[in-house]
Structures are given as C-alpha cells and as structure tokens.
mmCIF file of C-alpha atoms in Angstrom:
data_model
loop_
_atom_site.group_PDB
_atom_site.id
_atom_site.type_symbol
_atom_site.label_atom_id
_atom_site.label_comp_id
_atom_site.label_asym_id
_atom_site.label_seq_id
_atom_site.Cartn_x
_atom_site.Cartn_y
_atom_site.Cartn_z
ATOM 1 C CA UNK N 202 119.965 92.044 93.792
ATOM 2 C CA UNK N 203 117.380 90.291 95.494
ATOM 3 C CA UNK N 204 113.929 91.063 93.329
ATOM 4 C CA UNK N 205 110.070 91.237 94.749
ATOM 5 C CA UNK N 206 107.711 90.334 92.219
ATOM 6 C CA UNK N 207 103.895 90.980 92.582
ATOM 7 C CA UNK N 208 101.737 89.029 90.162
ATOM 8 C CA UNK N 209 98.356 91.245 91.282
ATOM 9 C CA UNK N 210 95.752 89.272 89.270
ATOM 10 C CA UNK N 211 93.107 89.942 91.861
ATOM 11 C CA UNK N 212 94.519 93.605 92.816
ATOM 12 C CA UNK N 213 96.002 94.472 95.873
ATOM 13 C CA UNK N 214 95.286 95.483 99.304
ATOM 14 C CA UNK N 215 97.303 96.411 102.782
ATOM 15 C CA UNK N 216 96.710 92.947 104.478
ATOM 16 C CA UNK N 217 96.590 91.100 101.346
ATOM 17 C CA UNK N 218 100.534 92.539 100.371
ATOM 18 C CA UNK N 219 101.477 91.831 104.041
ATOM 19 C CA UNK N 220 100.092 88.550 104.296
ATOM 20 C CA UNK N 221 101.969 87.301 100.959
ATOM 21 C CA UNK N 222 105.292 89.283 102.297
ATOM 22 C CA UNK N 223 104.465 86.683 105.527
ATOM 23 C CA UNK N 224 104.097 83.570 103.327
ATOM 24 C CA UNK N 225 107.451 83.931 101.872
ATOM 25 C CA UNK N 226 108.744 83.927 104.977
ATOM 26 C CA UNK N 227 108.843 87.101 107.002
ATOM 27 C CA UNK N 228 108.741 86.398 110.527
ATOM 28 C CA UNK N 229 105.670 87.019 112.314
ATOM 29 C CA UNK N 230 106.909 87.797 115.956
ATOM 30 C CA UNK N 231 110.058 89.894 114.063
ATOM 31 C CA UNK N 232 107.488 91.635 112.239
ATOM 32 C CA UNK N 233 105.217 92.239 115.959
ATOM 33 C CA UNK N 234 108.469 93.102 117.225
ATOM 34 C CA UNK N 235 108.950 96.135 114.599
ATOM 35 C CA UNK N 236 105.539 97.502 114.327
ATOM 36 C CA UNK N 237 105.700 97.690 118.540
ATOM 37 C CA UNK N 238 108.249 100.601 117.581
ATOM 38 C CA UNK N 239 104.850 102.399 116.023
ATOM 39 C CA UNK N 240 104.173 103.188 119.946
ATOM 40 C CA UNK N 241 100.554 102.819 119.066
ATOM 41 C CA UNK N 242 97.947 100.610 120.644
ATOM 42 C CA UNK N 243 94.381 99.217 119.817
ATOM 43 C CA UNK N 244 94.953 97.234 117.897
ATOM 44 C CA UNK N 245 96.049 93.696 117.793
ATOM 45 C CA UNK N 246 97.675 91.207 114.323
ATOM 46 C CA UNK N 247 95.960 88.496 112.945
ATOM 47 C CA UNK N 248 98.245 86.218 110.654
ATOM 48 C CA UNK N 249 97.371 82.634 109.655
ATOM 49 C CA UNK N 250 98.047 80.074 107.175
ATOM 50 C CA UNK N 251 95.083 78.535 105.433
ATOM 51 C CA UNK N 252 93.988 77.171 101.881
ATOM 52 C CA UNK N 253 91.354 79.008 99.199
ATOM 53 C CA UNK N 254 90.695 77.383 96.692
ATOM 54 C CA UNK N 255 92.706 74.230 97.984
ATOM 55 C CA UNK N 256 95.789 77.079 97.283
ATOM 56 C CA UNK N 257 97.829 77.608 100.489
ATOM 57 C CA UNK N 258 98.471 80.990 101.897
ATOM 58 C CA UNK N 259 98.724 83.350 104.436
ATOM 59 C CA UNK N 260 95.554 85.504 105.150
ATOM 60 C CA UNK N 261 96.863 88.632 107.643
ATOM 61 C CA UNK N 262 94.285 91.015 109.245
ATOM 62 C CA UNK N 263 94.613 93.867 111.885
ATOM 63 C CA UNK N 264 91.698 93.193 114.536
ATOM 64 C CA UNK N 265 90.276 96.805 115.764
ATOM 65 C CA UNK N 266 88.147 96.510 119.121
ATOM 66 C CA UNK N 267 85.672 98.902 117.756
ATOM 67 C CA UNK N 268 84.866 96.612 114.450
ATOM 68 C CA UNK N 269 84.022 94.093 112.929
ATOM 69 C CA UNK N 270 85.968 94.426 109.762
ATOM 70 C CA UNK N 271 88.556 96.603 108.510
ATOM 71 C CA UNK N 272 87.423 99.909 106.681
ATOM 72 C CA UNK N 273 90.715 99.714 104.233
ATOM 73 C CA UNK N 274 91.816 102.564 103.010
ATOM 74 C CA UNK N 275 88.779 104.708 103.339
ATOM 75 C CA UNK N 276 89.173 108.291 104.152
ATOM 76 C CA UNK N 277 86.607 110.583 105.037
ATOM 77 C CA UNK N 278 86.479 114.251 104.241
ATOM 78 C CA UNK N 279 85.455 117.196 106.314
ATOM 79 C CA UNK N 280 82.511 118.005 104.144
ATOM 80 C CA UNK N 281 80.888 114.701 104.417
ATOM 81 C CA UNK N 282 81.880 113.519 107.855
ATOM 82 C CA UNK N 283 78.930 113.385 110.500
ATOM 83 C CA UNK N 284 79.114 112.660 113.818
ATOM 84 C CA UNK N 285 75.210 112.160 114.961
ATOM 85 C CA UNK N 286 74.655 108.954 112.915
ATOM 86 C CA UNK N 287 76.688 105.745 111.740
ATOM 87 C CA UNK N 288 77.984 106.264 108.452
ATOM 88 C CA UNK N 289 78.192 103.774 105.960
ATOM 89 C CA UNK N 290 81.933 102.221 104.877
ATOM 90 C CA UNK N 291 83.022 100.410 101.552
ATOM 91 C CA UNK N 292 83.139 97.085 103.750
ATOM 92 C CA UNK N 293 79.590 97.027 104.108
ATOM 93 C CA UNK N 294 79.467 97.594 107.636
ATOM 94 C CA UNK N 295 78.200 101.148 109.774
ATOM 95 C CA UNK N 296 80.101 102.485 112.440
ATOM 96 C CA UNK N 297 79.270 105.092 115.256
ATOM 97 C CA UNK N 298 81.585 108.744 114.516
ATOM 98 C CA UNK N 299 81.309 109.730 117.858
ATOM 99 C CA UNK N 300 85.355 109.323 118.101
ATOM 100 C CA UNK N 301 87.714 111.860 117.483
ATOM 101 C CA UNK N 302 89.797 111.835 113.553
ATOM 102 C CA UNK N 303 92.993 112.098 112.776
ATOM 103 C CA UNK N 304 94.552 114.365 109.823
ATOM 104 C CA UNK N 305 97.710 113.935 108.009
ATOM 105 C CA UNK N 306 99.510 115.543 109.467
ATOM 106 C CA UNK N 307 98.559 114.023 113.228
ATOM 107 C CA UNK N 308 99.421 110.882 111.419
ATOM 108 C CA UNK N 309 102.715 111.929 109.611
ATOM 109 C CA UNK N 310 103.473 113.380 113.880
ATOM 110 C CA UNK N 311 102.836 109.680 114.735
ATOM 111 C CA UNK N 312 105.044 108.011 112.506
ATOM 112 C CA UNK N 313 107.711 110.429 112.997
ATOM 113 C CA UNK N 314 108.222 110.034 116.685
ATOM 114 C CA UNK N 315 107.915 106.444 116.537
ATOM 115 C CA UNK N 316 111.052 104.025 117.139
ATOM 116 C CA UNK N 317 110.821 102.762 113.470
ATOM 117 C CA UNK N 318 113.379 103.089 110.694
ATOM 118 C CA UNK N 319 114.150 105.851 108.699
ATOM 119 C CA UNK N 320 112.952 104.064 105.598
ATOM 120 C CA UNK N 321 109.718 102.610 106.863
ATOM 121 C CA UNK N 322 109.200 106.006 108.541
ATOM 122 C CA UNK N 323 109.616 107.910 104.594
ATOM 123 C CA UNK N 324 107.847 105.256 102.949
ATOM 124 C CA UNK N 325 104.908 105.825 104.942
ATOM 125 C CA UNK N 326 104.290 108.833 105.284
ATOM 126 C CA UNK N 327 104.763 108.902 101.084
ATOM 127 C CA UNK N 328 101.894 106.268 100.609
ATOM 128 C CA UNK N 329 99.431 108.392 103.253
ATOM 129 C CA UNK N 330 100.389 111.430 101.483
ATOM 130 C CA UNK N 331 99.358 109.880 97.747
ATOM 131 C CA UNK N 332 96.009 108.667 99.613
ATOM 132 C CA UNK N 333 95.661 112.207 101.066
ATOM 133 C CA UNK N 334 96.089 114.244 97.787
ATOM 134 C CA UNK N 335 94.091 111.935 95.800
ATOM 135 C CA UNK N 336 91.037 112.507 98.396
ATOM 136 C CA UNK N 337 91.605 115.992 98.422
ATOM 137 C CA UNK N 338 91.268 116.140 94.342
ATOM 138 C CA UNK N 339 88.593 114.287 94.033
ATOM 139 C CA UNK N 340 86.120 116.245 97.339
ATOM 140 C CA UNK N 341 87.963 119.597 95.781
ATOM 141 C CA UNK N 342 89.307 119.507 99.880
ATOM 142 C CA UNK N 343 92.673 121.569 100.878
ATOM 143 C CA UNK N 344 94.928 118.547 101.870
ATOM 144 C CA UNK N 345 94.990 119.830 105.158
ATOM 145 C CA UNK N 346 90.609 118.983 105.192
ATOM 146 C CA UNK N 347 91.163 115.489 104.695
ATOM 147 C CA UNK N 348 90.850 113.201 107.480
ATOM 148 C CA UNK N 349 90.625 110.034 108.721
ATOM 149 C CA UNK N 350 88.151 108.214 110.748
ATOM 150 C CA UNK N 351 90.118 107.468 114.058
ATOM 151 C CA UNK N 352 89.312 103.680 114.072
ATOM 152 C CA UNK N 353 90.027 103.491 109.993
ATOM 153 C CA UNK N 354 93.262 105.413 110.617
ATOM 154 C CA UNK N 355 94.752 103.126 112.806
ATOM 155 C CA UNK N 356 94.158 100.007 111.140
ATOM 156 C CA UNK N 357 95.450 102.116 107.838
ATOM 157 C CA UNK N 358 98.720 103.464 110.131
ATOM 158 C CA UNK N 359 98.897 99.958 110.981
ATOM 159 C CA UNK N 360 98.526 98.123 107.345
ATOM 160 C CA UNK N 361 101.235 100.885 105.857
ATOM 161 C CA UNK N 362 103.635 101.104 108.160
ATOM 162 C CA UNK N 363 103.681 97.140 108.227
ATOM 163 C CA UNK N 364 103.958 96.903 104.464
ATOM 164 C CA UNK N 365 107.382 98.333 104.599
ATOM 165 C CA UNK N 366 108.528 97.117 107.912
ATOM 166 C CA UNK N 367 107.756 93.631 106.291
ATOM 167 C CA UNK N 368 109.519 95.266 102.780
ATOM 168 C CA UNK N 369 112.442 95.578 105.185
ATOM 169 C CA UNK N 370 112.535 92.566 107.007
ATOM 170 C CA UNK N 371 112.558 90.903 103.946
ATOM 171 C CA UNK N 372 115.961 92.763 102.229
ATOM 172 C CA UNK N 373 114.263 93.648 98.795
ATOM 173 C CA UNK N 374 116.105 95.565 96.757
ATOM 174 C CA UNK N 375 113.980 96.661 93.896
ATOM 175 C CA UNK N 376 109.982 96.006 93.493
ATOM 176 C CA UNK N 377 108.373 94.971 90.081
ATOM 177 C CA UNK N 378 104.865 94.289 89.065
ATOM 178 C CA UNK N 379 102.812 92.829 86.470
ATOM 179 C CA UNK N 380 99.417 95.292 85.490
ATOM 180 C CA UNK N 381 96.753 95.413 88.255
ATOM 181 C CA UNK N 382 93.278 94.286 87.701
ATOM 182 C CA UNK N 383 90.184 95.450 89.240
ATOM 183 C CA UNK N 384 87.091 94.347 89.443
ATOM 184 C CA UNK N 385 84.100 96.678 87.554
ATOM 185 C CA UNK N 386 81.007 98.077 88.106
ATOM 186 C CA UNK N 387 79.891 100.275 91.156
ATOM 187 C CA UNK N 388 80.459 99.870 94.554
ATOM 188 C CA UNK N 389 78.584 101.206 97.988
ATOM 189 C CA UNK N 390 80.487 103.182 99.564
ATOM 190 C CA UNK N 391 80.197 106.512 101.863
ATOM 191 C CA UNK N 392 79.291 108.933 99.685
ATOM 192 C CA UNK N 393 76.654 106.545 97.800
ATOM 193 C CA UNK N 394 77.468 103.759 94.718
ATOM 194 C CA UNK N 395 80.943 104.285 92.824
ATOM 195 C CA UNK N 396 82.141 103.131 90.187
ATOM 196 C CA UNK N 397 85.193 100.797 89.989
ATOM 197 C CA UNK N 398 88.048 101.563 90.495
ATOM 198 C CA UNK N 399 86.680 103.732 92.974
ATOM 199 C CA UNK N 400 87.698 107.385 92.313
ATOM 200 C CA UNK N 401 90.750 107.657 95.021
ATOM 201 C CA UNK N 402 92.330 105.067 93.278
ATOM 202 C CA UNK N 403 91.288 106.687 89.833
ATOM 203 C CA UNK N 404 93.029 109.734 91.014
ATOM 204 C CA UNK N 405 96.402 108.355 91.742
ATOM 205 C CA UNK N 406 96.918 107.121 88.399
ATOM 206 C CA UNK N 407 97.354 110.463 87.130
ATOM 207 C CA UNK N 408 100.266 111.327 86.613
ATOM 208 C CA UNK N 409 101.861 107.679 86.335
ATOM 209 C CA UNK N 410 102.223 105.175 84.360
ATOM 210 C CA UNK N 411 100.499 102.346 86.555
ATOM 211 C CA UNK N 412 98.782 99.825 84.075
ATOM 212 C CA UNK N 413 95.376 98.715 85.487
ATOM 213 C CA UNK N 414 92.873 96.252 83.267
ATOM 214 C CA UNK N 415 89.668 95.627 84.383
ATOM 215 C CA UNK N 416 87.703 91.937 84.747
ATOM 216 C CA UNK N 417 84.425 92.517 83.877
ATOM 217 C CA UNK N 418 83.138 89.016 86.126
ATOM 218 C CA UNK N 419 84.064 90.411 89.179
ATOM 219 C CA UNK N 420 81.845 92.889 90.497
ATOM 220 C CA UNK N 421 83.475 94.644 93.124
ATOM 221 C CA UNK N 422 86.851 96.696 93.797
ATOM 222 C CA UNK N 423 90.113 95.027 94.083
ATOM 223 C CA UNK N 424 92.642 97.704 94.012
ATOM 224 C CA UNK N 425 92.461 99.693 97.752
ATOM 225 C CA UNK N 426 93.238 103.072 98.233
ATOM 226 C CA UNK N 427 96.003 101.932 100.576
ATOM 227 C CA UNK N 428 97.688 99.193 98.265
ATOM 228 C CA UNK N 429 97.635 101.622 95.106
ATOM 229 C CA UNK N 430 99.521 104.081 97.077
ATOM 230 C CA UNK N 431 101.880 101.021 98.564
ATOM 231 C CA UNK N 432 101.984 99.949 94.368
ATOM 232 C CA UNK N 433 102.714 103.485 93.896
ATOM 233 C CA UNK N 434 105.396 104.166 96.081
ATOM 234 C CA UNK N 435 107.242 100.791 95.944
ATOM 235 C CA UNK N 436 107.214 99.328 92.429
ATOM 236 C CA UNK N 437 109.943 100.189 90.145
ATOM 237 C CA UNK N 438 108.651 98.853 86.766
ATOM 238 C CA UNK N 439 105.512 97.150 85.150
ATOM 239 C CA UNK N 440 106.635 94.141 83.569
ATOM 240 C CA UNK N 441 106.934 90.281 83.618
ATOM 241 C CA UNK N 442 109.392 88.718 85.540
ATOM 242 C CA UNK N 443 112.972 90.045 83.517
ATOM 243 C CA UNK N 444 114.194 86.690 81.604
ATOM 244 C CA UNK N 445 117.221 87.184 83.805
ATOM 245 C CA UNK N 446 115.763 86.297 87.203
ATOM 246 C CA UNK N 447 115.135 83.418 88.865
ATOM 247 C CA UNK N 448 111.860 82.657 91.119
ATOM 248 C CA UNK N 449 113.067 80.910 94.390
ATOM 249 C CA UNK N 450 110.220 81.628 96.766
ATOM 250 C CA UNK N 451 106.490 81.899 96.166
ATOM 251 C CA UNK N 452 103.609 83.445 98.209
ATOM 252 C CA UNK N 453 99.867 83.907 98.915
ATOM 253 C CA UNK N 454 98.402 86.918 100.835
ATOM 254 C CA UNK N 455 94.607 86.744 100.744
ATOM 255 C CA UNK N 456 91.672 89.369 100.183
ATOM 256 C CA UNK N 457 89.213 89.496 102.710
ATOM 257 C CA UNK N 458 86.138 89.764 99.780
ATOM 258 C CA UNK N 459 84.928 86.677 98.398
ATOM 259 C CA UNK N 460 85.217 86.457 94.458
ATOM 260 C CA UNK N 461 84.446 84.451 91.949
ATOM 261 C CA UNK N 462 88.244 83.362 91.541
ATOM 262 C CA UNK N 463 90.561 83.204 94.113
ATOM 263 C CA UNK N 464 91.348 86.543 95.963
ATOM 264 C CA UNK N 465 94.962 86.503 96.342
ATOM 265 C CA UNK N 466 97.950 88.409 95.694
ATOM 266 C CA UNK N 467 100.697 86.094 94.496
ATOM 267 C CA UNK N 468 104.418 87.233 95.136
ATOM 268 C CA UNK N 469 107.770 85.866 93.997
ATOM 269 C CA UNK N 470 111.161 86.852 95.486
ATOM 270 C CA UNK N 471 114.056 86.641 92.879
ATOM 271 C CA UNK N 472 117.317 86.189 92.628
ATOM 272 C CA UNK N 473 119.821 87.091 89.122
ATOM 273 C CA UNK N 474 119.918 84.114 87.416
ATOM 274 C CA UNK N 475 124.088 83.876 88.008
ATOM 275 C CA UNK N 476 123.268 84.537 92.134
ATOM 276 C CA UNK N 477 120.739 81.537 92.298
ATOM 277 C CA UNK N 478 123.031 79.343 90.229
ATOM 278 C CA UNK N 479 125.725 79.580 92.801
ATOM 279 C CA UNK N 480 123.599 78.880 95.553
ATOM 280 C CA UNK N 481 121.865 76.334 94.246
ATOM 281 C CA UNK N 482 125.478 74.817 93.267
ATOM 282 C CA UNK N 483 126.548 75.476 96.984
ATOM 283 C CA UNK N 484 123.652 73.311 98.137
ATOM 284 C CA UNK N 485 124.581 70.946 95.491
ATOM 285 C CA UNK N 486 127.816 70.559 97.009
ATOM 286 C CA UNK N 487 126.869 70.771 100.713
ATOM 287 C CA UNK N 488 124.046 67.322 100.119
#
C-alpha cells in the first residue's frame, strides 16, 4: 500500500496540493500530457522549483490570460453576480464580468466528454459538486443557481482535475491527513469582509468529521474552497503518520499568500514498514 500523507500546517489549496504532488516527483510534461485530455484551452501551467524560507519546493500556478492572479476557488452566485462593473475577488484583485459563466453542470458536461480517466473524471466532478452545495447553502441558491465566473472556472476545472490526475500519476492508494489549520479573522472578499474560514469552507464541514484548528497570528484564510473539497473527497483518515509506515519521499507545494511562517503544504509518500524494508535491503544488496 503505497500511503500519501499531508502534513497541512499552513492549510491547503489547488496549486499548493499539486505543486507538493510535483515535488515528490510527479512528472511535469506526464502531468501536461494528462490534463491535455481536459480538451480545454486558455490556459497555460506554471511549475517551478524554488526555496521559502531557505526550504526547497515546488510552487505550481495555472496562468489565465485574462488575470493577474488566480481567483481560487471562488464561486459566484446568481444573486450577487453583476456584469456592468468589476467585482471584487478574495485575491485582492477586480476583474471585468463581461464574459459568459459556467454552471455545474456545464462543467460536470466538460469533464465528462474529456479524454481523462474514469477516476479523475468521478473525483472531480465530486470535489465541484461539495464546492457547489456548500455555495448554494450558504446564498440559500438551488444548486442549479450557482455559478462560476468563466475565467475562475477554468483555472478551478484546471486546479481539480489536476489534483487527481497528479493523485494518479503518482499510484496512491489511500490518503491521510493530519488536522488543517487556518488562519483567523476576516477576509475581503465578494460579498464584503468574512470571517475565517470563510463560510464555503465552513459549510463543508458539516456533516464530517474534518478537524480544522485555527492560528490566531495569521490573519488571512488558508483552507480554499477548492482544497477542502479535494481534503474532502480524498483523505481517508485524520491522523499522524500510522507507527507502521515508513516516510520515503518528502515534498513542498507552496501558497501563493505571503505569511508570517512559511506557506507550504508538506507531503510524505509512505510505504508499510515490511515493503520499505525490502527495498531498502534490495538496494542494500544491489551497492
């Protein structure tokens, strides 16, 4: 059984589990090659391997012609989209919504007559549908209202559907997780100054048993919409790493907001301790 760990001490995000699914080793033109089979375009990776902190990772980005920055995980609603002014996103940044949106189900039509697997092509359309439902609760919205922005729902198409083709590429077989932290305070978002975690996230904890703690120094969300939903769908247990695994690999995807600390999910891919004996015995015998 080959285990993925996910030490989120600084939460999660889309490009920031990619990027540490990269740094152990996922191949970056394999994992080009894969998302091709989305049949989108627009859009164009960004993958590189640089130090924070003097700490070496990889930090992974999806470059949108029509931005600057990414607007991760952010949905918009019916009710409070407008299309005769820029609107303000959780990155800071205003964009024009003169463009055309994209609902869920436009996006789960996308995914479905793509070229991709059968499990990246389930596992996506699970983690849009937890974002979707959790927007939808929270605006009081039929599911069917909620929409996405159409540059915000490629880059999201984009960072979910290349979580699990990277998943894949990678041969996990089970997921685990220590408890998320997130950041505190409010945040400015679309509809005006949030609290943290903002209330999508909030949302999608009901119902679960996902264990978030919150770091009062850092003022500012680190748990996306997007990589709760990627948590939520992927991770088998909450726990430290199971005294019978063994680490063999360790990796660094980065968060695109600067923090006090470093901004980094940290991964470990792990073997059963009797599996990793033997191979480390077969090297052992090879040198």
């Amino acid at each position: 059984m080959r285990t993925l760990y996910l030490d989120a001490f600084s939460g999660i995000s889309g490009d920031m589990f990619i990027g540490a699914l990269l740094d152990l080793g996922v191949d970056f033109k394999q994992f080009e090659t894969e998302l091709a089979k989305l049949n989108v375009t627009g859009y164009h990776l960004h993958a590189q391997r640089i130090a924070k902190s003097s700490i070496y990772g990889t930090d992974f980005d999806v470059h949108l012609p029509e931005t600057v920055h990414k607007d991760e995980g952010f949905i918009e609603t019916t009710s409070t989209h407008h299309h005769d002014h820029p609107h303000q996103h959780a990155d800071g940044h205003t964009h024009s919504h003169g463009d055309e949106v994209r609902h869920l189900k436009d996006i789960e039509a996308i995914i479905d007559h793509s070229d991709l697997s059968d499990y990246v092509k389930t596992n996506a359309k699970q983690v849009f549908t937890e974002i979707a439902k959790s927007e939808a609760v929270v605006h009081e919205l039929p599911l069917s209202d909620v929409h996405f922005h159409e540059v915000g729902a490629l880059d999201s198409i984009v960072d979910i559907v290349g979580a699990f083709i990277a998943l894949e590429l990678l041969a996990v077989d089970q997921v685990y997780s220590s408890e998320l932290t997130d950041g505190s305070g409010f945040i400015k978002v679309a509809h005006g100054m949030m609290p943290v975690p903002v209330p999508a996230v909030m949302q999608m904890r009901v119902g679960s048993a996902i264990p978030i703690k919150q770091n009062p120094e850092i003022h500012t969300e680190l748990i996306t919409p997007t990589g709760m939903g990627i948590v939520k769908t992927v991770v088998d247990q909450f726990c430290p790493i199971p005294d019978n695994q063994t680490i063999t690999k360790v990796g660094y995807g980065f968060g695109n907001r600067e923090t006090p600390q470093l901004n980094a999910l940290r991964v470990m891919l792990c073997e059963k301790k009797n599996s990793a004996n033997k191979l480390l015995k077969k090297r052992q015998i090879r040198y």
